[in-house]
Amino acid sequence: MKNRLIIAVDGPSGSGKSSVCRAVATQFGADYLDTGAMYRAATWYCLDQQVDLDDEDAVAVAVEELPLNISTDPEHQIICVDQTDVTEAIREPRISEAVSEVATNRKARQLLINAQRRIIDESGFIVAEGRDITTVVAPDAQVRVLLTASAEARLRRRGLQLEAASGAAETQEALRRQVLERDKKDSKASNFTEAADGVAVLDSSDLTFEETVNSLITRIDDVRQGAVAHTPADEHVTERAL
Ligand SMILES: Nc1ncnc2c1ncn2[C@@H]1O[C@H](COP(=O)(O)OP(=O)(O)OP(=O)(O)O)[C@@H](O)[C@H]1O
Ligand SMILES: Nc1ccn([C@H]2C[C@H](O)[C@@H](COP(=O)(O)O)O2)c(=O)n1
């Protein structure tokens, strides 16, 4: 597809990738791809199928057959595995604590990267976020941003987010496991702490949510104004099988 616009955003856990990218994609009427949700859905499926996550080949086989449907509508994120809506289940702590096993499985990772590239290729205008979008999945994206925030800010935000969702406060220990320890494990598979050449750093530690969104919007506007002929996507592809 000609004149495609790809916005690639990476960053550590809790830096604001999903919330900021969803807001930005909504504002532009662009598609949105949460690649972390794909790793989470793959993990949900492996656990559902009682696959031993330490068995590299068994995990790869499960990911190859994963019947995943993921929406790219930033306002209606729906993730289904076969007929089961797992949109909420993939956010549970049991998935957060197991997902790195799948994300660091080389074969499973390549399968998911291929699926992500297919989704991006089919879109005219997409905001895709994860850990390796700027470097591996879409290094040719027109806008490439590493969204960071201090560990303190990320732990605070994740704590507030989980408390708002469940009504109960997580312990500091549980938060550290879900944010910092997960980052440590995930960093074996991709580098999302340092910006690669050509990738801009957006540090949101001292920015409000709105300021962070506006900063990314400004970067995209700059590129769009420089673009010769950008054709926006007519509509979102709301569901697609991989
Ligand atoms: N600049 C900001 N200021 C304050 N809160 C923010 C900011 N950016 C994001 N948040 C909030 O922080 C929380 C975590 O953000 P989000 O879930 O988008 O992070 P993430 O990088 O996608 O994390 P993960 O990779 O673990 O899924 C959300 O509740 C979000 O609203
Ligand atoms: N491009 C990506 C996206 C995500 N991951 C891994 C790392 C995380 O532990 C997990 C879930 O992501 P989140 O929903 O927390 O953003 O998936 C990855 O390795 N590469």
PDB file of C-alpha atoms and ligand atoms in Angstrom:
ATOM      1  CA  MET A   1       0.000   0.000   0.000  1.00  0.00           C
ATOM      2  CA  LYS A   2       1.392   3.421  -0.976  1.00  0.00           C
ATOM      3  CA  ASN A   3       1.635   6.401   1.382  1.00  0.00           C
ATOM      4  CA  ARG A   4       1.215   4.340   4.484  1.00  0.00           C
ATOM      5  CA  LEU A   5       1.896   5.978   7.815  1.00  0.00           C
ATOM      6  CA  ILE A   6       3.328   3.833  10.595  1.00  0.00           C
ATOM      7  CA  ILE A   7       3.854   5.153  14.099  1.00  0.00           C
ATOM      8  CA  ALA A   8       6.076   2.826  16.161  1.00  0.00           C
ATOM      9  CA  VAL A   9       6.295   3.188  19.937  1.00  0.00           C
ATOM     10  CA  ASP A  10       8.329   1.044  22.328  1.00  0.00           C
ATOM     11  CA  GLY A  11       9.036   1.286  26.011  1.00  0.00           C
ATOM     12  CA  PRO A  12       9.166  -0.523  29.332  1.00  0.00           C
ATOM     13  CA  SER A  13       6.192  -1.712  31.330  1.00  0.00           C
ATOM     14  CA  GLY A  14       3.999   1.060  32.707  1.00  0.00           C
ATOM     15  CA  SER A  15       5.602   3.807  30.627  1.00  0.00           C
ATOM     16  CA  GLY A  16       2.188   4.599  29.106  1.00  0.00           C
ATOM     17  CA  LYS A  17       2.466   2.960  25.676  1.00  0.00           C
ATOM     18  CA  SER A  18      -1.037   1.457  25.496  1.00  0.00           C
ATOM     19  CA  SER A  19      -2.977   4.349  26.975  1.00  0.00           C
ATOM     20  CA  VAL A  20      -1.030   7.052  25.131  1.00  0.00           C
ATOM     21  CA  CYS A  21      -1.038   5.222  21.765  1.00  0.00           C
ATOM     22  CA  ARG A  22      -4.752   4.425  22.012  1.00  0.00           C
ATOM     23  CA  ALA A  23      -5.523   8.092  22.674  1.00  0.00           C
ATOM     24  CA  VAL A  24      -3.289   9.228  19.808  1.00  0.00           C
ATOM     25  CA  ALA A  25      -4.741   6.693  17.341  1.00  0.00           C
ATOM     26  CA  THR A  26      -8.268   7.727  18.340  1.00  0.00           C
ATOM     27  CA  GLN A  27      -7.452  11.379  17.771  1.00  0.00           C
ATOM     28  CA  PHE A  28      -6.120  10.675  14.255  1.00  0.00           C
ATOM     29  CA  GLY A  29      -8.724   8.048  13.329  1.00  0.00           C
ATOM     30  CA  ALA A  30      -5.828   5.606  12.859  1.00  0.00           C
ATOM     31  CA  ASP A  31      -5.626   1.887  13.554  1.00  0.00           C
ATOM     32  CA  TYR A  32      -3.986   0.775  16.787  1.00  0.00           C
ATOM     33  CA  LEU A  33      -1.984  -2.379  17.457  1.00  0.00           C
ATOM     34  CA  ASP A  34      -1.161  -3.510  20.992  1.00  0.00           C
ATOM     35  CA  THR A  35       1.507  -6.143  20.344  1.00  0.00           C
ATOM     36  CA  GLY A  36       1.809  -6.883  24.066  1.00  0.00           C
ATOM     37  CA  ALA A  37      -1.807  -8.064  23.944  1.00  0.00           C
ATOM     38  CA  MET A  38      -0.739 -10.641  21.343  1.00  0.00           C
ATOM     39  CA  TYR A  39       1.967 -12.036  23.643  1.00  0.00           C
ATOM     40  CA  ARG A  40      -0.570 -12.021  26.473  1.00  0.00           C
ATOM     41  CA  ALA A  41      -3.203 -13.850  24.376  1.00  0.00           C
ATOM     42  CA  ALA A  42      -0.579 -16.419  23.356  1.00  0.00           C
ATOM     43  CA  THR A  43       0.245 -16.935  27.040  1.00  0.00           C
ATOM     44  CA  TRP A  44      -3.440 -17.262  27.941  1.00  0.00           C
ATOM     45  CA  TYR A  45      -3.810 -19.921  25.230  1.00  0.00           C
ATOM     46  CA  CYS A  46      -0.736 -21.885  26.368  1.00  0.00           C
ATOM     47  CA  LEU A  47      -2.016 -21.929  29.955  1.00  0.00           C
ATOM     48  CA  ASP A  48      -5.525 -22.842  28.788  1.00  0.00           C
ATOM     49  CA  GLN A  49      -4.081 -25.745  26.762  1.00  0.00           C
ATOM     50  CA  GLN A  50      -1.869 -26.734  29.724  1.00  0.00           C
ATOM     51  CA  VAL A  51       1.282 -26.291  27.665  1.00  0.00           C
ATOM     52  CA  ASP A  52       4.475 -26.403  29.734  1.00  0.00           C
ATOM     53  CA  LEU A  53       5.950 -22.914  29.251  1.00  0.00           C
ATOM     54  CA  ASP A  54       9.459 -24.327  29.760  1.00  0.00           C
ATOM     55  CA  ASP A  55       8.980 -26.574  26.719  1.00  0.00           C
ATOM     56  CA  GLU A  56      10.169 -24.270  23.920  1.00  0.00           C
ATOM     57  CA  ASP A  57       8.865 -26.420  21.065  1.00  0.00           C
ATOM     58  CA  ALA A  58       5.474 -27.055  22.655  1.00  0.00           C
ATOM     59  CA  VAL A  59       4.985 -23.305  23.182  1.00  0.00           C
ATOM     60  CA  ALA A  60       5.960 -22.617  19.554  1.00  0.00           C
ATOM     61  CA  VAL A  61       3.471 -25.236  18.307  1.00  0.00           C
ATOM     62  CA  ALA A  62       0.718 -23.673  20.431  1.00  0.00           C
ATOM     63  CA  VAL A  63       1.517 -20.176  19.147  1.00  0.00           C
ATOM     64  CA  GLU A  64       1.524 -21.444  15.565  1.00  0.00           C
ATOM     65  CA  GLU A  65      -2.023 -22.780  15.985  1.00  0.00           C
ATOM     66  CA  LEU A  66      -3.204 -19.828  18.123  1.00  0.00           C
ATOM     67  CA  PRO A  67      -6.680 -18.872  16.822  1.00  0.00           C
ATOM     68  CA  LEU A  68      -6.287 -15.157  17.588  1.00  0.00           C
ATOM     69  CA  ASN A  69      -8.558 -12.301  16.599  1.00  0.00           C
ATOM     70  CA  ILE A  70      -7.376  -8.843  17.605  1.00  0.00           C
ATOM     71  CA  SER A  71      -9.168  -5.611  16.848  1.00  0.00           C
ATOM     72  CA  THR A  72      -7.267  -2.580  15.624  1.00  0.00           C
ATOM     73  CA  ASP A  73      -9.968  -0.120  16.638  1.00  0.00           C
ATOM     74  CA  PRO A  74      -8.407   2.035  19.390  1.00  0.00           C
ATOM     75  CA  GLU A  75     -11.825   2.707  20.901  1.00  0.00           C
ATOM     76  CA  HIS A  76     -12.947  -0.924  21.046  1.00  0.00           C
ATOM     77  CA  GLN A  77     -10.109  -3.235  21.866  1.00  0.00           C
ATOM     78  CA  ILE A  78     -11.371  -6.800  21.654  1.00  0.00           C
ATOM     79  CA  ILE A  79      -9.097  -9.820  21.766  1.00  0.00           C
ATOM     80  CA  CYS A  80     -10.550 -13.251  21.165  1.00  0.00           C
ATOM     81  CA  VAL A  81      -8.925 -16.665  21.207  1.00  0.00           C
ATOM     82  CA  ASP A  82     -11.189 -18.815  19.095  1.00  0.00           C
ATOM     83  CA  GLN A  83     -14.675 -17.971  20.417  1.00  0.00           C
ATOM     84  CA  THR A  84     -13.494 -16.806  23.857  1.00  0.00           C
ATOM     85  CA  ASP A  85     -13.248 -13.085  24.581  1.00  0.00           C
ATOM     86  CA  VAL A  86      -9.986 -12.792  26.543  1.00  0.00           C
ATOM     87  CA  THR A  87      -9.769  -8.983  26.497  1.00  0.00           C
ATOM     88  CA  GLU A  88      -9.906  -8.761  30.286  1.00  0.00           C
ATOM     89  CA  ALA A  89      -8.456 -12.156  31.190  1.00  0.00           C
ATOM     90  CA  ILE A  90      -5.111 -11.369  29.522  1.00  0.00           C
ATOM     91  CA  ARG A  91      -4.589  -8.481  31.984  1.00  0.00           C
ATOM     92  CA  GLU A  92      -4.771 -10.734  35.050  1.00  0.00           C
ATOM     93  CA  PRO A  93      -1.619 -10.935  37.227  1.00  0.00           C
ATOM     94  CA  ARG A  94      -1.253 -14.686  36.418  1.00  0.00           C
ATOM     95  CA  ILE A  95      -0.741 -13.733  32.746  1.00  0.00           C
ATOM     96  CA  SER A  96       1.556 -10.779  33.563  1.00  0.00           C
ATOM     97  CA  GLU A  97       3.705 -13.126  35.624  1.00  0.00           C
ATOM     98  CA  ALA A  98       3.940 -15.820  32.910  1.00  0.00           C
ATOM     99  CA  VAL A  99       4.037 -13.765  29.683  1.00  0.00           C
ATOM    100  CA  SER A 100       7.814 -13.269  29.625  1.00  0.00           C
ATOM    101  CA  GLU A 101       8.243 -17.048  29.180  1.00  0.00           C
ATOM    102  CA  VAL A 102       6.428 -16.788  25.858  1.00  0.00           C
ATOM    103  CA  ALA A 103       7.972 -13.435  24.884  1.00  0.00           C
ATOM    104  CA  THR A 104      11.498 -14.842  25.278  1.00  0.00           C
ATOM    105  CA  ASN A 105      10.707 -18.010  23.294  1.00  0.00           C
ATOM    106  CA  ARG A 106      12.561 -17.394  20.017  1.00  0.00           C
ATOM    107  CA  LYS A 107      10.235 -19.412  17.757  1.00  0.00           C
ATOM    108  CA  ALA A 108       7.036 -18.096  19.305  1.00  0.00           C
ATOM    109  CA  ARG A 109       8.394 -14.575  19.064  1.00  0.00           C
ATOM    110  CA  GLN A 110       9.131 -14.889  15.346  1.00  0.00           C
ATOM    111  CA  LEU A 111       5.602 -16.188  14.680  1.00  0.00           C
ATOM    112  CA  LEU A 112       4.079 -13.231  16.522  1.00  0.00           C
ATOM    113  CA  ILE A 113       6.408 -10.742  14.812  1.00  0.00           C
ATOM    114  CA  ASN A 114       5.298 -12.114  11.414  1.00  0.00           C
ATOM    115  CA  ALA A 115       1.637 -11.728  12.427  1.00  0.00           C
ATOM    116  CA  GLN A 116       2.271  -8.155  13.621  1.00  0.00           C
ATOM    117  CA  ARG A 117       3.955  -7.242  10.331  1.00  0.00           C
ATOM    118  CA  ARG A 118       0.967  -8.601   8.400  1.00  0.00           C
ATOM    119  CA  ILE A 119      -1.445  -6.456  10.430  1.00  0.00           C
ATOM    120  CA  ILE A 120       0.731  -3.355   9.986  1.00  0.00           C
ATOM    121  CA  ASP A 121       1.110  -4.021   6.256  1.00  0.00           C
ATOM    122  CA  GLU A 122      -2.663  -4.166   5.808  1.00  0.00           C
ATOM    123  CA  SER A 123      -3.221  -0.777   7.450  1.00  0.00           C
ATOM    124  CA  GLY A 124      -2.969   2.642   5.844  1.00  0.00           C
ATOM    125  CA  PHE A 125      -2.299   4.450   9.107  1.00  0.00           C
ATOM    126  CA  ILE A 126      -1.445   2.611  12.305  1.00  0.00           C
ATOM    127  CA  VAL A 127      -0.015   3.293  15.731  1.00  0.00           C
ATOM    128  CA  ALA A 128       1.757   0.107  16.866  1.00  0.00           C
ATOM    129  CA  GLU A 129       3.318  -0.292  20.287  1.00  0.00           C
ATOM    130  CA  GLY A 130       5.391  -2.847  22.135  1.00  0.00           C
ATOM    131  CA  ARG A 131       9.041  -3.553  22.901  1.00  0.00           C
ATOM    132  CA  ASP A 132      10.596  -4.078  19.455  1.00  0.00           C
ATOM    133  CA  ILE A 133       8.378  -2.172  17.029  1.00  0.00           C
ATOM    134  CA  THR A 134      10.908   0.608  16.351  1.00  0.00           C
ATOM    135  CA  THR A 135      13.756  -1.862  15.936  1.00  0.00           C
ATOM    136  CA  VAL A 136      12.495  -5.202  14.579  1.00  0.00           C
ATOM    137  CA  VAL A 137       8.819  -5.221  13.622  1.00  0.00           C
ATOM    138  CA  ALA A 138       8.670  -1.880  11.765  1.00  0.00           C
ATOM    139  CA  PRO A 139      12.088  -0.187  11.735  1.00  0.00           C
ATOM    140  CA  ASP A 140      10.952   1.673   8.597  1.00  0.00           C
ATOM    141  CA  ALA A 141       8.132   3.461  10.489  1.00  0.00           C
ATOM    142  CA  GLN A 142       7.902   7.191   9.734  1.00  0.00           C
ATOM    143  CA  VAL A 143       7.659   8.053  13.448  1.00  0.00           C
ATOM    144  CA  ARG A 144       9.736   5.995  15.918  1.00  0.00           C
ATOM    145  CA  VAL A 145       9.525   6.791  19.603  1.00  0.00           C
ATOM    146  CA  LEU A 146      10.867   5.213  22.786  1.00  0.00           C
ATOM    147  CA  LEU A 147       8.390   6.153  25.518  1.00  0.00           C
ATOM    148  CA  THR A 148      10.102   6.025  28.903  1.00  0.00           C
ATOM    149  CA  ALA A 149       9.374   6.979  32.502  1.00  0.00           C
ATOM    150  CA  SER A 150      11.261   6.490  35.757  1.00  0.00           C
ATOM    151  CA  ALA A 151      10.745   3.221  37.638  1.00  0.00           C
ATOM    152  CA  GLU A 152       9.104   5.210  40.432  1.00  0.00           C
ATOM    153  CA  ALA A 153       6.558   6.787  38.050  1.00  0.00           C
ATOM    154  CA  ARG A 154       5.834   3.460  36.369  1.00  0.00           C
ATOM    155  CA  LEU A 155       5.260   1.625  39.658  1.00  0.00           C
ATOM    156  CA  ARG A 156       3.003   4.424  40.902  1.00  0.00           C
ATOM    157  CA  ARG A 157       0.960   4.465  37.682  1.00  0.00           C
ATOM    158  CA  ARG A 158       0.603   0.677  37.526  1.00  0.00           C
ATOM    159  CA  GLY A 159      -0.458   0.626  41.193  1.00  0.00           C
ATOM    160  CA  LEU A 160      -3.175   3.219  40.548  1.00  0.00           C
ATOM    161  CA  GLN A 161      -4.260   1.450  37.357  1.00  0.00           C
ATOM    162  CA  LEU A 162      -4.635  -1.970  39.034  1.00  0.00           C
ATOM    163  CA  GLU A 163      -6.387  -0.467  42.043  1.00  0.00           C
ATOM    164  CA  ALA A 164      -8.880   1.319  39.787  1.00  0.00           C
ATOM    165  CA  ALA A 165      -9.551  -1.926  37.919  1.00  0.00           C
ATOM    166  CA  SER A 166      -9.903  -4.296  40.881  1.00  0.00           C
ATOM    167  CA  GLY A 167     -10.717  -1.999  43.785  1.00  0.00           C
ATOM    168  CA  ALA A 168      -7.850  -3.502  45.784  1.00  0.00           C
ATOM    169  CA  ALA A 169      -4.317  -2.196  46.201  1.00  0.00           C
ATOM    170  CA  GLU A 170      -1.450  -4.453  45.062  1.00  0.00           C
ATOM    171  CA  THR A 171       1.522  -4.860  47.403  1.00  0.00           C
ATOM    172  CA  GLN A 172       4.775  -3.123  46.411  1.00  0.00           C
ATOM    173  CA  GLU A 173       6.266  -6.607  46.034  1.00  0.00           C
ATOM    174  CA  ALA A 174       3.572  -7.671  43.533  1.00  0.00           C
ATOM    175  CA  LEU A 175       3.955  -4.402  41.614  1.00  0.00           C
ATOM    176  CA  ARG A 176       7.712  -4.795  41.365  1.00  0.00           C
ATOM    177  CA  ARG A 177       7.241  -8.352  40.047  1.00  0.00           C
ATOM    178  CA  GLN A 178       4.761  -7.203  37.421  1.00  0.00           C
ATOM    179  CA  VAL A 179       6.746  -4.170  36.289  1.00  0.00           C
ATOM    180  CA  LEU A 180      10.473  -4.260  37.060  1.00  0.00           C
ATOM    181  CA  GLU A 181      11.121  -8.001  37.157  1.00  0.00           C
ATOM    182  CA  ARG A 182       9.104  -8.483  33.972  1.00  0.00           C
ATOM    183  CA  ASP A 183      11.187  -5.769  32.254  1.00  0.00           C
ATOM    184  CA  LYS A 184      14.345  -7.565  33.345  1.00  0.00           C
ATOM    185  CA  LYS A 185      13.158 -10.863  31.839  1.00  0.00           C
ATOM    186  CA  ASP A 186      11.780  -9.203  28.678  1.00  0.00           C
ATOM    187  CA  SER A 187      15.019  -7.329  28.060  1.00  0.00           C
ATOM    188  CA  LYS A 188      16.598 -10.690  27.135  1.00  0.00           C
ATOM    189  CA  ALA A 189      14.464 -10.677  23.986  1.00  0.00           C
ATOM    190  CA  SER A 190      14.571  -6.996  22.967  1.00  0.00           C
ATOM    191  CA  ASN A 191      16.173  -3.693  23.880  1.00  0.00           C
ATOM    192  CA  PHE A 192      13.521  -1.213  24.992  1.00  0.00           C
ATOM    193  CA  THR A 193      15.603   0.795  27.432  1.00  0.00           C
ATOM    194  CA  GLU A 194      17.874   2.567  24.955  1.00  0.00           C
ATOM    195  CA  ALA A 195      16.761   4.289  21.784  1.00  0.00           C
ATOM    196  CA  ALA A 196      18.172   2.834  18.564  1.00  0.00           C
ATOM    197  CA  ASP A 197      19.505   5.197  15.869  1.00  0.00           C
ATOM    198  CA  GLY A 198      16.715   7.409  14.569  1.00  0.00           C
ATOM    199  CA  VAL A 199      14.409   6.687  17.510  1.00  0.00           C
ATOM    200  CA  ALA A 200      13.304   9.714  19.572  1.00  0.00           C
ATOM    201  CA  VAL A 201      13.035   9.448  23.349  1.00  0.00           C
ATOM    202  CA  LEU A 202       9.873  10.732  25.015  1.00  0.00           C
ATOM    203  CA  ASP A 203      10.345  10.732  28.794  1.00  0.00           C
ATOM    204  CA  SER A 204       6.931  11.031  30.451  1.00  0.00           C
ATOM    205  CA  SER A 205       8.145  10.898  34.079  1.00  0.00           C
ATOM    206  CA  ASP A 206       7.246  14.518  34.729  1.00  0.00           C
ATOM    207  CA  LEU A 207       4.521  14.900  32.115  1.00  0.00           C
ATOM    208  CA  THR A 208       0.797  14.536  32.620  1.00  0.00           C
ATOM    209  CA  PHE A 209      -1.026  12.015  30.476  1.00  0.00           C
ATOM    210  CA  GLU A 210      -2.366  14.832  28.248  1.00  0.00           C
ATOM    211  CA  GLU A 211       1.099  16.354  27.843  1.00  0.00           C
ATOM    212  CA  THR A 212       2.488  12.995  26.782  1.00  0.00           C
ATOM    213  CA  VAL A 213      -0.305  12.457  24.255  1.00  0.00           C
ATOM    214  CA  ASN A 214       0.178  15.974  22.871  1.00  0.00           C
ATOM    215  CA  SER A 215       3.907  15.498  22.526  1.00  0.00           C
ATOM    216  CA  LEU A 216       3.393  12.390  20.383  1.00  0.00           C
ATOM    217  CA  ILE A 217       0.661  14.108  18.355  1.00  0.00           C
ATOM    218  CA  THR A 218       3.009  17.005  17.598  1.00  0.00           C
ATOM    219  CA  ARG A 219       5.673  14.597  16.317  1.00  0.00           C
ATOM    220  CA  ILE A 220       3.144  12.863  14.082  1.00  0.00           C
ATOM    221  CA  ASP A 221       1.748  16.180  12.805  1.00  0.00           C
ATOM    222  CA  ASP A 222       5.260  17.293  11.875  1.00  0.00           C
ATOM    223  CA  VAL A 223       5.753  14.162   9.796  1.00  0.00           C
ATOM    224  CA  ARG A 224       2.298  14.375   8.228  1.00  0.00           C
ATOM    225  CA  GLN A 225       2.842  17.976   7.199  1.00  0.00           C
ATOM    226  CA  GLY A 226       6.078  16.948   5.555  1.00  0.00           C
ATOM    227  CA  ALA A 227       4.425  14.000   3.831  1.00  0.00           C
ATOM    228  CA  VAL A 228       3.757  14.459   0.140  1.00  0.00           C
ATOM    229  CA  ALA A 229       0.504  12.582  -0.114  1.00  0.00           C
ATOM    230  CA  HIS A 230      -0.700  10.655   2.855  1.00  0.00           C
ATOM    231  CA  THR A 231      -3.870   8.623   2.410  1.00  0.00           C
ATOM    232  CA  PRO A 232      -5.549   7.949   5.744  1.00  0.00           C
ATOM    233  CA  ALA A 233      -7.221   4.609   6.361  1.00  0.00           C
ATOM    234  CA  ASP A 234     -10.900   4.736   5.426  1.00  0.00           C
ATOM    235  CA  GLU A 235     -11.993   2.651   8.347  1.00  0.00           C
ATOM    236  CA  HIS A 236     -10.631   0.365  10.983  1.00  0.00           C
ATOM    237  CA  VAL A 237     -10.406  -3.295  10.332  1.00  0.00           C
ATOM    238  CA  THR A 238     -12.089  -4.241  13.570  1.00  0.00           C
ATOM    239  CA  GLU A 239     -11.292  -7.924  13.620  1.00  0.00           C
ATOM    240  CA  ARG A 240      -9.015 -10.179  11.696  1.00  0.00           C
ATOM    241  CA  ALA A 241      -7.844 -13.699  12.047  1.00  0.00           C
ATOM    242  CA  LEU A 242      -4.085 -14.189  12.073  1.00  0.00           C
TER     243      LEU A 242
HETATM  244  N1  LIG B   1       2.179  10.681  31.419  1.00  0.00           N
HETATM  245  C1  LIG B   1       1.400  10.007  32.250  1.00  0.00           C
HETATM  246  N2  LIG B   1       1.098  10.530  33.433  1.00  0.00           N
HETATM  247  C2  LIG B   1       0.345   9.854  34.318  1.00  0.00           C
HETATM  248  N3  LIG B   1      -0.176   8.622  34.101  1.00  0.00           N
HETATM  249  C3  LIG B   1       0.085   8.070  32.934  1.00  0.00           C
HETATM  250  C4  LIG B   1       0.877   8.709  31.951  1.00  0.00           C
HETATM  251  N4  LIG B   1       0.983   7.886  30.895  1.00  0.00           N
HETATM  252  C5  LIG B   1       0.281   6.778  31.208  1.00  0.00           C
HETATM  253  N5  LIG B   1      -0.287   6.910  32.423  1.00  0.00           N
HETATM  254  C6  LIG B   1      -1.089   5.906  33.130  1.00  0.00           C
HETATM  255  O1  LIG B   1      -0.191   4.878  33.538  1.00  0.00           O
HETATM  256  C7  LIG B   1      -0.845   3.617  33.520  1.00  0.00           C
HETATM  257  C8  LIG B   1       0.007   2.618  32.758  1.00  0.00           C
HETATM  258  O2  LIG B   1      -0.018   2.971  31.385  1.00  0.00           O
HETATM  259  P1  LIG B   1      -0.109   1.887  30.236  1.00  0.00           P
HETATM  260  O3  LIG B   1      -0.918   0.710  30.647  1.00  0.00           O
HETATM  261  O4  LIG B   1      -0.503   2.622  29.012  1.00  0.00           O
HETATM  262  O5  LIG B   1       1.430   1.451  30.165  1.00  0.00           O
HETATM  263  P2  LIG B   1       2.155   0.445  29.188  1.00  0.00           P
HETATM  264  O6  LIG B   1       3.455   1.047  28.835  1.00  0.00           O
HETATM  265  O7  LIG B   1       1.261   0.075  28.072  1.00  0.00           O
HETATM  266  O8  LIG B   1       2.373  -0.797  30.139  1.00  0.00           O
HETATM  267  P3  LIG B   1       2.540  -2.345  29.761  1.00  0.00           P
HETATM  268  O9  LIG B   1       3.626  -2.440  28.779  1.00  0.00           O
HETATM  269  O10 LIG B   1       2.896  -3.017  31.044  1.00  0.00           O
HETATM  270  O11 LIG B   1       1.223  -2.798  29.225  1.00  0.00           O
HETATM  271  C9  LIG B   1      -2.232   3.871  32.916  1.00  0.00           C
HETATM  272  O12 LIG B   1      -3.185   3.936  33.961  1.00  0.00           O
HETATM  273  C10 LIG B   1      -2.103   5.219  32.233  1.00  0.00           C
HETATM  274  O13 LIG B   1      -3.313   5.930  32.185  1.00  0.00           O
HETATM  275  N1  LIG B   2       6.582  -6.111  20.992  1.00  0.00           N
HETATM  276  C1  LIG B   2       6.478  -6.724  22.201  1.00  0.00           C
HETATM  277  C2  LIG B   2       5.370  -6.522  23.004  1.00  0.00           C
HETATM  278  C3  LIG B   2       5.300  -7.167  24.203  1.00  0.00           C
HETATM  279  N2  LIG B   2       6.275  -8.004  24.570  1.00  0.00           N
HETATM  280  C4  LIG B   2       6.170  -8.770  25.799  1.00  0.00           C
HETATM  281  C5  LIG B   2       6.741  -8.109  26.986  1.00  0.00           C
HETATM  282  C6  LIG B   2       5.661  -8.111  28.027  1.00  0.00           C
HETATM  283  O1  LIG B   2       6.047  -8.794  29.193  1.00  0.00           O
HETATM  284  C7  LIG B   2       4.483  -8.828  27.403  1.00  0.00           C
HETATM  285  C8  LIG B   2       3.178  -8.098  27.572  1.00  0.00           C
HETATM  286  O2  LIG B   2       3.312  -6.779  27.097  1.00  0.00           O
HETATM  287  P1  LIG B   2       2.502  -5.541  27.746  1.00  0.00           P
HETATM  288  O3  LIG B   2       1.060  -5.851  27.579  1.00  0.00           O
HETATM  289  O4  LIG B   2       2.867  -5.515  29.187  1.00  0.00           O
HETATM  290  O5  LIG B   2       2.953  -4.354  26.976  1.00  0.00           O
HETATM  291  O6  LIG B   2       4.796  -9.028  26.059  1.00  0.00           O
HETATM  292  C9  LIG B   2       7.361  -8.193  23.765  1.00  0.00           C
HETATM  293  O7  LIG B   2       8.278  -8.964  24.124  1.00  0.00           O
HETATM  294  N3  LIG B   2       7.437  -7.543  22.582  1.00  0.00           N
END
